[in-house]
JSON list of C-alpha atoms in Angstrom, two decimals:
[
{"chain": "T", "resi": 15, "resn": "UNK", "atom": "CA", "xyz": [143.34, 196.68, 149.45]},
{"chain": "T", "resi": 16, "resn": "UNK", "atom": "CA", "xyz": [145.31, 194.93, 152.70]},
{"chain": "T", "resi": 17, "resn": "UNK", "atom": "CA", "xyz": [145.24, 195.28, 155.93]},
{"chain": "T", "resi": 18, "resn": "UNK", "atom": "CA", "xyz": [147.72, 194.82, 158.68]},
{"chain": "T", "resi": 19, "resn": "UNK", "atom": "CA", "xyz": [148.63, 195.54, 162.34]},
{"chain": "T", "resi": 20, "resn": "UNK", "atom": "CA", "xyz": [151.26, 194.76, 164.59]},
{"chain": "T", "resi": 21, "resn": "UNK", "atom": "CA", "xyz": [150.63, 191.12, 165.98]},
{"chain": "T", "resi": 22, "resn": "UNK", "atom": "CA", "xyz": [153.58, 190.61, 168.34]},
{"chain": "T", "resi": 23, "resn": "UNK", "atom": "CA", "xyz": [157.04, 190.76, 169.97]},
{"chain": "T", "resi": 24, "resn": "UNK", "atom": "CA", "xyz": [159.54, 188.08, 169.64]},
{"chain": "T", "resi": 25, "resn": "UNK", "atom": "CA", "xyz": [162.15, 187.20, 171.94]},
{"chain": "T", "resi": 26, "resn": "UNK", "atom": "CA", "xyz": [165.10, 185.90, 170.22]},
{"chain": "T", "resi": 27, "resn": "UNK", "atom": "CA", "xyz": [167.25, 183.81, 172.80]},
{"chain": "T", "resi": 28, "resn": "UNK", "atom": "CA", "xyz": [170.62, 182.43, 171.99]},
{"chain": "T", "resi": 29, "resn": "UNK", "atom": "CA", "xyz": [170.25, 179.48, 174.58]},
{"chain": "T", "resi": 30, "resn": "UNK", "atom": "CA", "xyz": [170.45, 176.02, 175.37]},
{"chain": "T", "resi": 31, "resn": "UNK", "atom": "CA", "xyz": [167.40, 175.80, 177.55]},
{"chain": "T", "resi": 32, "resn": "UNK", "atom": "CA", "xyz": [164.41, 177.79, 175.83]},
{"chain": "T", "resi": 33, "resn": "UNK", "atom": "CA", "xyz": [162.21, 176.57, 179.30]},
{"chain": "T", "resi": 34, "resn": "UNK", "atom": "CA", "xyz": [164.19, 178.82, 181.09]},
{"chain": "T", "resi": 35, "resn": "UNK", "atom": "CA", "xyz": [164.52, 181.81, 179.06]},
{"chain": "T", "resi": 36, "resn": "UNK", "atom": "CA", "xyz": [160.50, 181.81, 178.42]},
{"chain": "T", "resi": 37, "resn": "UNK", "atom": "CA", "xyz": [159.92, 181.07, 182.63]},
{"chain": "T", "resi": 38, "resn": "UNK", "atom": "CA", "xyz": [162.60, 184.47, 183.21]},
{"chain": "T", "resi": 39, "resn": "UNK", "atom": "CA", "xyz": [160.18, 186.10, 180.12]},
{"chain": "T", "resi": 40, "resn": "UNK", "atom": "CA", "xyz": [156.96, 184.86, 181.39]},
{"chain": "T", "resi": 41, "resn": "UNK", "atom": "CA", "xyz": [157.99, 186.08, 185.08]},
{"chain": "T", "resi": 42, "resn": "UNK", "atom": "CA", "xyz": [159.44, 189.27, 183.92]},
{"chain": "T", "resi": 43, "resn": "UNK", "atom": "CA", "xyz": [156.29, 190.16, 182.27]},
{"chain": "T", "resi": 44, "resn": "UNK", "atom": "CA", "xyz": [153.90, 189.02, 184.28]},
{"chain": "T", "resi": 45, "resn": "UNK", "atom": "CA", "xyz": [152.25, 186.42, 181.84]},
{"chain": "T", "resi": 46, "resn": "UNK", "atom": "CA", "xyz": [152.67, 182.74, 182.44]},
{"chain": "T", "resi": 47, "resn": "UNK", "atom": "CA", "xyz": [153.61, 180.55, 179.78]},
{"chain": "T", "resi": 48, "resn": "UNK", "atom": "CA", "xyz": [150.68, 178.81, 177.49]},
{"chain": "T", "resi": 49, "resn": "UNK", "atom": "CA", "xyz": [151.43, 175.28, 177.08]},
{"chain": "T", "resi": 50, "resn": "UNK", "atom": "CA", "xyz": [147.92, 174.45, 175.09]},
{"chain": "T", "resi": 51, "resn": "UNK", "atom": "CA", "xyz": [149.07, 177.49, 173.07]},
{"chain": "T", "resi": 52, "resn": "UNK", "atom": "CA", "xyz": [149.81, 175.93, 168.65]},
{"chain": "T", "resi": 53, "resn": "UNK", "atom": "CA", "xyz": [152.56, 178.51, 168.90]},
{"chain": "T", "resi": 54, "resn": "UNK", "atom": "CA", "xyz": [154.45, 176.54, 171.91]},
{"chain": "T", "resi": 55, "resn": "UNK", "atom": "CA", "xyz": [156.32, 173.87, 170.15]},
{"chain": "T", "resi": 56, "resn": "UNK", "atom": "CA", "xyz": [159.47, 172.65, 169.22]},
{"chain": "T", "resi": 57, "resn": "UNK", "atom": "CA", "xyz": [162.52, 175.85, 169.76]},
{"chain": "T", "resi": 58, "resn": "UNK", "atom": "CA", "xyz": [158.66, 178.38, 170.52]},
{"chain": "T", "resi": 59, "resn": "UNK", "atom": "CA", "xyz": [156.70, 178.91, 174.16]},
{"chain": "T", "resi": 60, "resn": "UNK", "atom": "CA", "xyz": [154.09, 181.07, 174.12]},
{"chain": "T", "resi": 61, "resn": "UNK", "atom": "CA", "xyz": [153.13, 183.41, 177.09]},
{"chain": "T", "resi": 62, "resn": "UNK", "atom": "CA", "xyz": [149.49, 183.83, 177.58]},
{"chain": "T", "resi": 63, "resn": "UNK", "atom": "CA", "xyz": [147.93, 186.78, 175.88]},
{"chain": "T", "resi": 64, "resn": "UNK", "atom": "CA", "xyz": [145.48, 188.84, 177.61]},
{"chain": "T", "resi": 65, "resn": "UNK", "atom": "CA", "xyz": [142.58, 190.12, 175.10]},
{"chain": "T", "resi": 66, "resn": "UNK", "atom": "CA", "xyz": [143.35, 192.94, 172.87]},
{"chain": "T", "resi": 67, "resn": "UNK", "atom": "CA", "xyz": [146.90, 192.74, 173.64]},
{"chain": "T", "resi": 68, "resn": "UNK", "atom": "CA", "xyz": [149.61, 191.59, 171.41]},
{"chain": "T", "resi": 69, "resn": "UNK", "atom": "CA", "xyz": [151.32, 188.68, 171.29]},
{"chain": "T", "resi": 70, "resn": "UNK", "atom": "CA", "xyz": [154.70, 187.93, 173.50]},
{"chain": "T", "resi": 71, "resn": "UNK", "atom": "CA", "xyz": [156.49, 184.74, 172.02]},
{"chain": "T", "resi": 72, "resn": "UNK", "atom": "CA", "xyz": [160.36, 183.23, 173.41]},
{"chain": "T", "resi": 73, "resn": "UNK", "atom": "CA", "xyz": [161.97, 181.71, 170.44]},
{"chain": "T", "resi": 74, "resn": "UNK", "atom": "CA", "xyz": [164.85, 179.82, 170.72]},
{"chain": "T", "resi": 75, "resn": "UNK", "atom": "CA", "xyz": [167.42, 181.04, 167.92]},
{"chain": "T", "resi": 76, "resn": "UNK", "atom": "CA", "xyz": [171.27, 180.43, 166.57]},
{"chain": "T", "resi": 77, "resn": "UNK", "atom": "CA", "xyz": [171.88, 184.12, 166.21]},
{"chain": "T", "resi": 78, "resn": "UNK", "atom": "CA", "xyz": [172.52, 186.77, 168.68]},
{"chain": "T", "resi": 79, "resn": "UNK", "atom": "CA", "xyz": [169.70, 187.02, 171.27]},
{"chain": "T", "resi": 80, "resn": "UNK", "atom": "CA", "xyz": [167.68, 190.29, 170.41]},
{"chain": "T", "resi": 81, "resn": "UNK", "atom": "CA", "xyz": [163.81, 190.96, 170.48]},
{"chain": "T", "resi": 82, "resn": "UNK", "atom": "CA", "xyz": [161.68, 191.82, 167.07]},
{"chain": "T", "resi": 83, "resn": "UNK", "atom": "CA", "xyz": [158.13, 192.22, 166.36]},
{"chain": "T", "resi": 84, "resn": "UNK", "atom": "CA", "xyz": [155.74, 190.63, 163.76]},
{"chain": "T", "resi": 85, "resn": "UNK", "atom": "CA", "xyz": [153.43, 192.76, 161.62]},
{"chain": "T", "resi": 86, "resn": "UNK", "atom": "CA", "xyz": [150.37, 190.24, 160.86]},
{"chain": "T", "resi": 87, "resn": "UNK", "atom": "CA", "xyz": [148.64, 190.94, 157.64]},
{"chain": "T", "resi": 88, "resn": "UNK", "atom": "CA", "xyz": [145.94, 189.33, 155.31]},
{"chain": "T", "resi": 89, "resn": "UNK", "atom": "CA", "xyz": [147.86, 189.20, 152.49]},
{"chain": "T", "resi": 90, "resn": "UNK", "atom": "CA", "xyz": [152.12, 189.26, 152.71]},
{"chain": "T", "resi": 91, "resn": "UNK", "atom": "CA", "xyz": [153.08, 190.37, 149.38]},
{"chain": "T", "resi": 92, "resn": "UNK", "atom": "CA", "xyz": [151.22, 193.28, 149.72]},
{"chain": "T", "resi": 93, "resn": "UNK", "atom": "CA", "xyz": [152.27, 193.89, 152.69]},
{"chain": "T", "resi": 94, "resn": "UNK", "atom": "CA", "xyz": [155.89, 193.31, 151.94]},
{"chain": "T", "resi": 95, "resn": "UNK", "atom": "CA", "xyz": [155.48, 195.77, 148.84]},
{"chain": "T", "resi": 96, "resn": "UNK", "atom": "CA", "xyz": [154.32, 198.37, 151.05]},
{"chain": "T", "resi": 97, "resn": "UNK", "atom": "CA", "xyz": [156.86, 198.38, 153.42]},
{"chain": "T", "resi": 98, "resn": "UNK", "atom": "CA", "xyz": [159.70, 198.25, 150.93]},
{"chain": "T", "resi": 99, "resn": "UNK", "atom": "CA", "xyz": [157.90, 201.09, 149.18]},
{"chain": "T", "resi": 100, "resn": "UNK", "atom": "CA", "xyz": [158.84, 203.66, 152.75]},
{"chain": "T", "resi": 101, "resn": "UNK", "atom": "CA", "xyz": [162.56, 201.70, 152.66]},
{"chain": "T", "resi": 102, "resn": "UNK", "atom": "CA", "xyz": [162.25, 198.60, 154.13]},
{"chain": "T", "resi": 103, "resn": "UNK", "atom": "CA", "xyz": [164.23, 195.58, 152.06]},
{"chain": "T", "resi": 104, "resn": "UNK", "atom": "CA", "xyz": [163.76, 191.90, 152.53]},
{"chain": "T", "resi": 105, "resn": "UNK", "atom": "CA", "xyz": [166.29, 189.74, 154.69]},
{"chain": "T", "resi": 106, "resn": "UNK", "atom": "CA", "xyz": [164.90, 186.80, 153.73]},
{"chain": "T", "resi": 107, "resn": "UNK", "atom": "CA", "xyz": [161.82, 185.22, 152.43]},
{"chain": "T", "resi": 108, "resn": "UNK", "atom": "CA", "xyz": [160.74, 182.38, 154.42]},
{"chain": "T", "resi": 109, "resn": "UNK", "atom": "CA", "xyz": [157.91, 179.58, 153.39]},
{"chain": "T", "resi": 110, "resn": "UNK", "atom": "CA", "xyz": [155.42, 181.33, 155.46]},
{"chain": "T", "resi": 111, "resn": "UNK", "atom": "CA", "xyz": [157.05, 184.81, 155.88]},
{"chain": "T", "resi": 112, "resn": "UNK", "atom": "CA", "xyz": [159.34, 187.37, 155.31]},
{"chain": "T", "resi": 113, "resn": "UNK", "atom": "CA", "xyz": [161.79, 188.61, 157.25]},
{"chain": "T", "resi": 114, "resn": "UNK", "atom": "CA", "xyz": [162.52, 192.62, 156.49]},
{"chain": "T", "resi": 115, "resn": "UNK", "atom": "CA", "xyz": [164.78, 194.44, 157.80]},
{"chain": "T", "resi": 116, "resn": "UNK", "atom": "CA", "xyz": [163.72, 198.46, 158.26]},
{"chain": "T", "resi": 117, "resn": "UNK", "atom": "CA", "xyz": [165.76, 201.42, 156.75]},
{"chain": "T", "resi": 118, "resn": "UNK", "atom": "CA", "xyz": [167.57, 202.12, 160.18]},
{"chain": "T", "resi": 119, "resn": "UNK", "atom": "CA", "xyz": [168.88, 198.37, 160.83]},
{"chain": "T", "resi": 120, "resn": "UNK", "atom": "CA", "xyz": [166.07, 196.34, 162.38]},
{"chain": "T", "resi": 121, "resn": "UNK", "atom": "CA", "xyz": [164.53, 193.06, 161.69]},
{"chain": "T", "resi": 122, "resn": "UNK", "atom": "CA", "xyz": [161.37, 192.65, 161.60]},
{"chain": "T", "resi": 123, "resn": "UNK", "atom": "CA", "xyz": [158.73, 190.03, 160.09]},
{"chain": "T", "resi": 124, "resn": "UNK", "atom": "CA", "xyz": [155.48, 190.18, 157.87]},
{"chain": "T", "resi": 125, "resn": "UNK", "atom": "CA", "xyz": [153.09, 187.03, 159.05]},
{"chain": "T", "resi": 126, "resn": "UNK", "atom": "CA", "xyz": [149.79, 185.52, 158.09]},
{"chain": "T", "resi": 127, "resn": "UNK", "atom": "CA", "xyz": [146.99, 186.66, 160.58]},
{"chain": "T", "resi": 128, "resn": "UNK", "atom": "CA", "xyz": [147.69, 185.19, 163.97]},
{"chain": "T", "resi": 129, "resn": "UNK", "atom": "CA", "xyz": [145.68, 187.00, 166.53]},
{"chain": "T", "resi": 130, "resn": "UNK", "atom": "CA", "xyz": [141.67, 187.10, 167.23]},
{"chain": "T", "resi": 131, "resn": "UNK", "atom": "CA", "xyz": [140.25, 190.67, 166.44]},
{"chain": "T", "resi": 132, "resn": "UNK", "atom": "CA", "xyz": [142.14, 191.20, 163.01]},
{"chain": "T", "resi": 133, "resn": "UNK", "atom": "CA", "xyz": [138.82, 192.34, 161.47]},
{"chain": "T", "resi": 134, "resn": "UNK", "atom": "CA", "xyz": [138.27, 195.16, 164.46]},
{"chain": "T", "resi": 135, "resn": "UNK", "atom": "CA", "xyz": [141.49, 196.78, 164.68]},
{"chain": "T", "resi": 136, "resn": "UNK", "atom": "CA", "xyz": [144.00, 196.19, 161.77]},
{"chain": "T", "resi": 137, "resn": "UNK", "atom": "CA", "xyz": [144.57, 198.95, 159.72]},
{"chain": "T", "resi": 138, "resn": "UNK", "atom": "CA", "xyz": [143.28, 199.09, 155.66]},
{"chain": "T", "resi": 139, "resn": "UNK", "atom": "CA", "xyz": [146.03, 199.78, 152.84]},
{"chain": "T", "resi": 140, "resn": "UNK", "atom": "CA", "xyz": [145.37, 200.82, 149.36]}
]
């Protein structure tokens, strides 16, 4: 048995200046941007989360610009079994996760656990 839930949406932005994109983000959406965040670094900015929401991240990225989301899940290769199991196929398999792309076109990725409240709400495979 695995468990897994949706942990958040990424913003893929084909830019220069990721400081921009994730104040126009952070603006749009109404959640300011968490410096003290570990997932603000480098080519990432965080936006604050509120509690029990998911997870809104601007990544800076060398393909088109596009948004995905991130399933989290306790364990990734079951995870990534499942999904492939209703159609999915992997894209490519990263050092810490796997990017999968869906039967109708979209990318998505499998992650470790990121998010407080895994244990409440995520959902149990077999």
């Amino acid at each position: 048995m695995h468990r897994s839930r949706i942990n958040g949406i990424l913003i893929d932005c084909n830019t220069d200046d990721i400081d921009a994109a994730a104040h126009f983000w952070a603006e749009a959406l109404g959640r300011p941007i968490d410096p003290d965040h570990p997932g603000t670094r480098g080519n990432y900015r965080m936006l604050a989360t509120p509690e029990g929401q998911i997870s809104v991240q601007i990544q800076r990225v060398e393909h088109d610009s596009r948004i995905h989301l991130d399933i989290e899940t306790d364990d990734i290769p079951a995870e990534v079994a499942r999904l492939q199991k209703l159609g999915a196929t992997i894209d490519t398999q990263m050092e810490r996760w796997v990017v999968m792309r869906a039967p109708s076109g979209q990318r998505f990725c499998v992650v470790r656990v990121q998010r407080d409240g895994f244990s409440n709400d995520a959902i149990s495979w077999e």
